[in-house]
Short mmCIF file of C-alpha atoms and ligand atoms in Angstrom, two decimals:
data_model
loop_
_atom_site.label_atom_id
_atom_site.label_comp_id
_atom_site.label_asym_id
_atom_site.label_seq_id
_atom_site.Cartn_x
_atom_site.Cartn_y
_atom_site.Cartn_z
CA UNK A 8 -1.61 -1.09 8.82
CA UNK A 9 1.58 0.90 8.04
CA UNK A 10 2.62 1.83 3.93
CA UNK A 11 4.71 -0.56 2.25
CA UNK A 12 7.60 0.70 0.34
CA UNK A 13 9.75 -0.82 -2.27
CA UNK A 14 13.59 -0.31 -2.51
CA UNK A 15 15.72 -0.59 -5.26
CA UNK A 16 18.77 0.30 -4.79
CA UNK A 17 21.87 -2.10 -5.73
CA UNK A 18 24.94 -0.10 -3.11
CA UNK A 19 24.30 -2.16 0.05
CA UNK A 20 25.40 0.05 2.65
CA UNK A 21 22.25 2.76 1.61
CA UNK A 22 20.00 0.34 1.20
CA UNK A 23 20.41 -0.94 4.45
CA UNK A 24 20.21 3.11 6.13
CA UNK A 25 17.20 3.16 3.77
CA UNK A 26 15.30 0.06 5.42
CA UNK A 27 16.58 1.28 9.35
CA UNK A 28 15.51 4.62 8.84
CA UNK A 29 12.07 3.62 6.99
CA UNK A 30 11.25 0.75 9.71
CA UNK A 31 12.17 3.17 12.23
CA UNK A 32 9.01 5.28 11.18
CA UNK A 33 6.88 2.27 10.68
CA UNK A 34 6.71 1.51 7.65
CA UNK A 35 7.22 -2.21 6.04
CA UNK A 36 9.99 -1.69 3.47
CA UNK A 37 11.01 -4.38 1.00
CA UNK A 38 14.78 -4.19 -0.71
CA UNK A 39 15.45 -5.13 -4.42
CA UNK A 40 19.02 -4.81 -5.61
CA UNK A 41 17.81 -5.59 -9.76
CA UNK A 42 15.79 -2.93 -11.61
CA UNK A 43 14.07 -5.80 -13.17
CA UNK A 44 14.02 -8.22 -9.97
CA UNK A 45 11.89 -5.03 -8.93
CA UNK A 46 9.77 -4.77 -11.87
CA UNK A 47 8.38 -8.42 -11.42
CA UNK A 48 8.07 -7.43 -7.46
CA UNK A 49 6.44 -4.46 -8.27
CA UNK A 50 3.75 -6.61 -10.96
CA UNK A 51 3.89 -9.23 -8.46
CA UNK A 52 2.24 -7.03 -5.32
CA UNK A 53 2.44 -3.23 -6.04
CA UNK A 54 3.80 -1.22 -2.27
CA UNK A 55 2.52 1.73 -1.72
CA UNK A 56 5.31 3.80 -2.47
CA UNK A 57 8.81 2.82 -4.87
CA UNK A 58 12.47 4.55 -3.85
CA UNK A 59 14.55 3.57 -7.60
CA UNK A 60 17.75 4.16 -7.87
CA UNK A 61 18.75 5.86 -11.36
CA UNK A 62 21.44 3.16 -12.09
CA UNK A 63 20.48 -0.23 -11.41
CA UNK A 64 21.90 -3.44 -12.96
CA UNK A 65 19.22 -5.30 -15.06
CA UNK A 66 16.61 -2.52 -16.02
CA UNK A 67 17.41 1.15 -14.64
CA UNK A 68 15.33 3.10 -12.70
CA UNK A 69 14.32 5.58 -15.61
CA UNK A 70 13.08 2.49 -17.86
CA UNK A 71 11.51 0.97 -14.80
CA UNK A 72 9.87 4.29 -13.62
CA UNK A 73 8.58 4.73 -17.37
CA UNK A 74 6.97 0.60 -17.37
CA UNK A 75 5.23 1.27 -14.16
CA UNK A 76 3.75 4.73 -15.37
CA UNK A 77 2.93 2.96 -19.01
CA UNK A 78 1.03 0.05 -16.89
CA UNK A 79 -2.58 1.15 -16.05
CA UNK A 80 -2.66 -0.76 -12.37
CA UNK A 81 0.79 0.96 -11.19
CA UNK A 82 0.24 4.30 -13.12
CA UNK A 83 -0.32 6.08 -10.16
CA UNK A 84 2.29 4.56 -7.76
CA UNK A 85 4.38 7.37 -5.88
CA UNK A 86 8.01 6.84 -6.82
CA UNK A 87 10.88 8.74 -5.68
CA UNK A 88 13.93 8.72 -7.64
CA UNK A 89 17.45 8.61 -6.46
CA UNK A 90 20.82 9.51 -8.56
CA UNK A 91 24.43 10.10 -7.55
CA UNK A 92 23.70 12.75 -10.23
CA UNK A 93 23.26 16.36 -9.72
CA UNK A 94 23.05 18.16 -13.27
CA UNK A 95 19.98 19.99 -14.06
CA UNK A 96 19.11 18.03 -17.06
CA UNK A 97 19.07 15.00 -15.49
CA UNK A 98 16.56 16.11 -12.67
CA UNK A 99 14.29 17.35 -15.09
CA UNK A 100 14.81 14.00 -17.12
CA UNK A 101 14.03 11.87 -14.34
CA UNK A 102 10.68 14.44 -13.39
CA UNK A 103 10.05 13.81 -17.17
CA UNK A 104 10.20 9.92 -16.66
CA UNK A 105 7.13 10.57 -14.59
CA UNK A 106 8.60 9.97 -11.10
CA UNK A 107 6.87 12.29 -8.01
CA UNK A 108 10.35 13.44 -6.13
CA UNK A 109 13.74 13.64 -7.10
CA UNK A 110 16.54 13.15 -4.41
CA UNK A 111 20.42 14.04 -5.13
CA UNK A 112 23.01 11.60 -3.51
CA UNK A 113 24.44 12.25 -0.93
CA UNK A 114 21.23 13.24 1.27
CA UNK A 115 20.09 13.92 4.36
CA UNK A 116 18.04 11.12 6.37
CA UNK A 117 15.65 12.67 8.23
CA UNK A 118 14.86 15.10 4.78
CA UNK A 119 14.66 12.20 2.82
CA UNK A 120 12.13 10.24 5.50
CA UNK A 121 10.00 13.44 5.60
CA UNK A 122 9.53 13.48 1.70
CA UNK A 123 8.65 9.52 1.97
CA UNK A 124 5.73 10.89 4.36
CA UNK A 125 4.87 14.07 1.94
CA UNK A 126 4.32 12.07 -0.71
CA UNK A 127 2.45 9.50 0.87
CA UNK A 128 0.41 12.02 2.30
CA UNK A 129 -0.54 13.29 -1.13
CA UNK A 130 -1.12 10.03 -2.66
CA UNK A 131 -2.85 7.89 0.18
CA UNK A 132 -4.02 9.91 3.25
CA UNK A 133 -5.78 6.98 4.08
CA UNK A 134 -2.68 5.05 4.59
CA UNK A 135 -1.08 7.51 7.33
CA UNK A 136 -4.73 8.39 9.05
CA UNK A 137 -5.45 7.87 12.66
CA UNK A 138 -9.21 7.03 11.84
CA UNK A 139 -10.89 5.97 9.07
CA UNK A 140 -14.49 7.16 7.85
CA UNK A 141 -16.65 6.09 5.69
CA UNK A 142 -20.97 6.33 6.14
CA UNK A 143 -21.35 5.26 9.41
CA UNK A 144 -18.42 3.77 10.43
CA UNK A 145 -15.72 4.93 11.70
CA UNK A 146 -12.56 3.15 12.60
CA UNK A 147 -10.15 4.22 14.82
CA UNK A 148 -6.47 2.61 14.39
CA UNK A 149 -4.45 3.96 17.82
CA UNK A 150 -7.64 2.30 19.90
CA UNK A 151 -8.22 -0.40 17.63
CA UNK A 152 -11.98 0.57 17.88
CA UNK A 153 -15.02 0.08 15.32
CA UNK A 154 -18.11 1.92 15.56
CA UNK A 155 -20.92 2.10 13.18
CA UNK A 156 -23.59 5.19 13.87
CA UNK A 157 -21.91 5.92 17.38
CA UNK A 158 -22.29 1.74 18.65
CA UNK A 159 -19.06 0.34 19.56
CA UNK A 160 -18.50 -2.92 17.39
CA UNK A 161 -16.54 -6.16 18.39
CA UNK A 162 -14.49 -7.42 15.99
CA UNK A 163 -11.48 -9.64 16.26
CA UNK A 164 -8.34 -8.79 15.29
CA UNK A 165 -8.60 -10.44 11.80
CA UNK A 166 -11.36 -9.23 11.29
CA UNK A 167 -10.45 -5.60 12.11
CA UNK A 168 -7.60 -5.85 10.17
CA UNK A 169 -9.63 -6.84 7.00
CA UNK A 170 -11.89 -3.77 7.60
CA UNK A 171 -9.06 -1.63 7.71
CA UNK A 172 -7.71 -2.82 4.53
CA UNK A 173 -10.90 -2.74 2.75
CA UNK A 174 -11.59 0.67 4.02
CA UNK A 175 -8.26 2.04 2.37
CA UNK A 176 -9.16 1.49 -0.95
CA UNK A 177 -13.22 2.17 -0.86
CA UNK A 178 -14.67 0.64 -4.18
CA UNK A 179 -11.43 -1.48 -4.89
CA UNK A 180 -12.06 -4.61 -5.74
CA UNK A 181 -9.71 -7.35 -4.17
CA UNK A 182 -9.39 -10.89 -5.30
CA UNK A 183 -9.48 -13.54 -1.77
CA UNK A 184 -5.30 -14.63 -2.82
CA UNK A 185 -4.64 -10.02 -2.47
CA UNK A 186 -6.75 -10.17 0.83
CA UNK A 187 -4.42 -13.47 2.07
CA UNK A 188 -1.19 -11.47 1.16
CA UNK A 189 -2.03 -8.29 2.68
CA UNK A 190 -4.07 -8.81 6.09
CA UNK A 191 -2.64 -12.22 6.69
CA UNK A 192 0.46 -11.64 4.91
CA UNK A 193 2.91 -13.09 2.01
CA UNK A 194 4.48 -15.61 3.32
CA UNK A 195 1.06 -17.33 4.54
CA UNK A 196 0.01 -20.41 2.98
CA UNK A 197 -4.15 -20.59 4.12
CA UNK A 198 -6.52 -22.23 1.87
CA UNK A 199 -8.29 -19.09 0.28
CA UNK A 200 -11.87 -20.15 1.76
CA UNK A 201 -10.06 -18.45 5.34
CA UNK A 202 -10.82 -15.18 3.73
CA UNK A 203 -14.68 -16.09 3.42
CA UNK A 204 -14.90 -16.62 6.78
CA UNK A 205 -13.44 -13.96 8.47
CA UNK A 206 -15.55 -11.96 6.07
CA UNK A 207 -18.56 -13.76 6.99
CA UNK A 208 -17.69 -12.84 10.43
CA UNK A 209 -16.67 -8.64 9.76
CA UNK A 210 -20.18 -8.52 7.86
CA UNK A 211 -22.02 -10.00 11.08
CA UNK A 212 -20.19 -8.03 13.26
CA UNK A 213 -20.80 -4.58 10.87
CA UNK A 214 -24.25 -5.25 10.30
CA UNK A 215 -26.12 -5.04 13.70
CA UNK A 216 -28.42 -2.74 13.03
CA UNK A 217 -30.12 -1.89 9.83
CA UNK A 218 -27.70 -0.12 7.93
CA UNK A 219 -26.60 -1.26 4.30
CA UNK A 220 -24.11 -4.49 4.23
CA UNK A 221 -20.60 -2.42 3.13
CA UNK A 222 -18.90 -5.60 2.02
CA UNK A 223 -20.01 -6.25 -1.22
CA UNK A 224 -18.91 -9.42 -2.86
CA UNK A 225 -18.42 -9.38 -6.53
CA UNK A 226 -18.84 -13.36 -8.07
CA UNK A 227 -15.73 -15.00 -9.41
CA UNK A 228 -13.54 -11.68 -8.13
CA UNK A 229 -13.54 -10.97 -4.39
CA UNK A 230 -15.02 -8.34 -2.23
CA UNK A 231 -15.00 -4.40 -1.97
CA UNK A 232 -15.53 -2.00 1.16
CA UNK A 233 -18.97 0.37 -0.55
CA UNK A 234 -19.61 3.74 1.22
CA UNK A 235 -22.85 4.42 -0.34
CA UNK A 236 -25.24 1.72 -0.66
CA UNK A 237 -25.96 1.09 -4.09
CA UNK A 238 -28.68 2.48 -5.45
CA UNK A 239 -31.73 0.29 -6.37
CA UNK A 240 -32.91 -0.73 -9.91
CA1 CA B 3 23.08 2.43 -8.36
#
């Protein structure tokens, strides 16, 4: 599952460089041309990573970046900041504003792609990963393969893809209508009950032997990928 990364930007021409250049590394990238189109985006499904522009019609980037860092579910969303802008003051005022990286129109494409990936790194290693651990079970994203204590696991793709989602985010709750949008996808329309099937299924599948059921469903919320088994009352 590649990052997704918001862009709001309202000059065309580098928002379309932005999205070629982003794609072109795999990542899903979203466009938003309205600092306040984006804020509703951004409360609506938070990416993984936000590119604001400094002057945007509607709400500007600085307010924006300030809402999300005020808002306790986006506080710790990596944003990059973009400005035409060079002056000193400003660059510390937009670092001030809370935003991770700072980036000075005109700049360089392949600079600007590998500070996307920097920052990402920092924030979500699990998001740029080859495998991902957690207890006894390990899965690998280039082979597509699931093992738990060393035993190969078959799971289909739906179901691997809602492992690898849950194991992103270990502990995270997420509602059945966030699962839909982000293994299934946005655009979608499956009755939720879909998502408590193919979880039905991934538990089967996970729990052959005797180990501890990682899925833990959490009544009237959703479900949760647990690396520790929970300890007993
Ligand atoms: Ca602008």
């Amino acid at each position: 599952m590649s990052a997704r990364v918001l862009v709001v930007e309202d000059e065309e021409a580098l928002t379309l460089l932005l999205r070629y250049n982003l794609e072109a590394e795999g990542y899903e990238v979203d466009c938003v041309a309205r600092g306040d189109e984006a804020e509703l985006r951004i409360l609506e499904q938070a990416p993984d990573l936000a590119i604001l522009d400094w002057m945007l019609p509607g709400l500007s980037g600085i307010e924006l970046c300030r809402r999300i860092r005020a808002r306790e579910a986006t506080r710790a969303l990596p944003i990059i900041m973009l400005t035409a802008r060079g002056e000193e003051g400003d660059r510390v005022r937009g670092l001030a504003t809370g935003a991770d990286d700072y980036v000075v129109k005109p700049f360089s494409l392949p600079e600007f792609v590998a500070r996307v990936q920097a920052l990402l790194r920092r924030s979500r290693p699990s998001l740029l990963a080859t495998t991902l651990a957690a207890g006894d079970i390990e899965l690998d994203r280039e082979s597509r393969r699931v093992r738990r204590a060393g035993q190969e696991l078959h799971l289909g793709p739906t179901e691997f893809r809602l492992l690898e989602f849950l194991m992103q985010s270990p502990g995270r709750v997420f509602t059945r209508e966030q699962l839909l949008d982000n293994v299934w996808g946005r655009n979608v329309y499956i009755d939720e009950r879909t998502v408590d099937v193919h979880v039905g299924r991934l538990r089967k599948a996970l729990n052959v032997q005797d180990g501890h059921d990682p899925i833990r469903t959490v009544r009237g919320a959703g479900y949760s990928f647990e690396e520790q088994e929970p300890a007993r009352a």
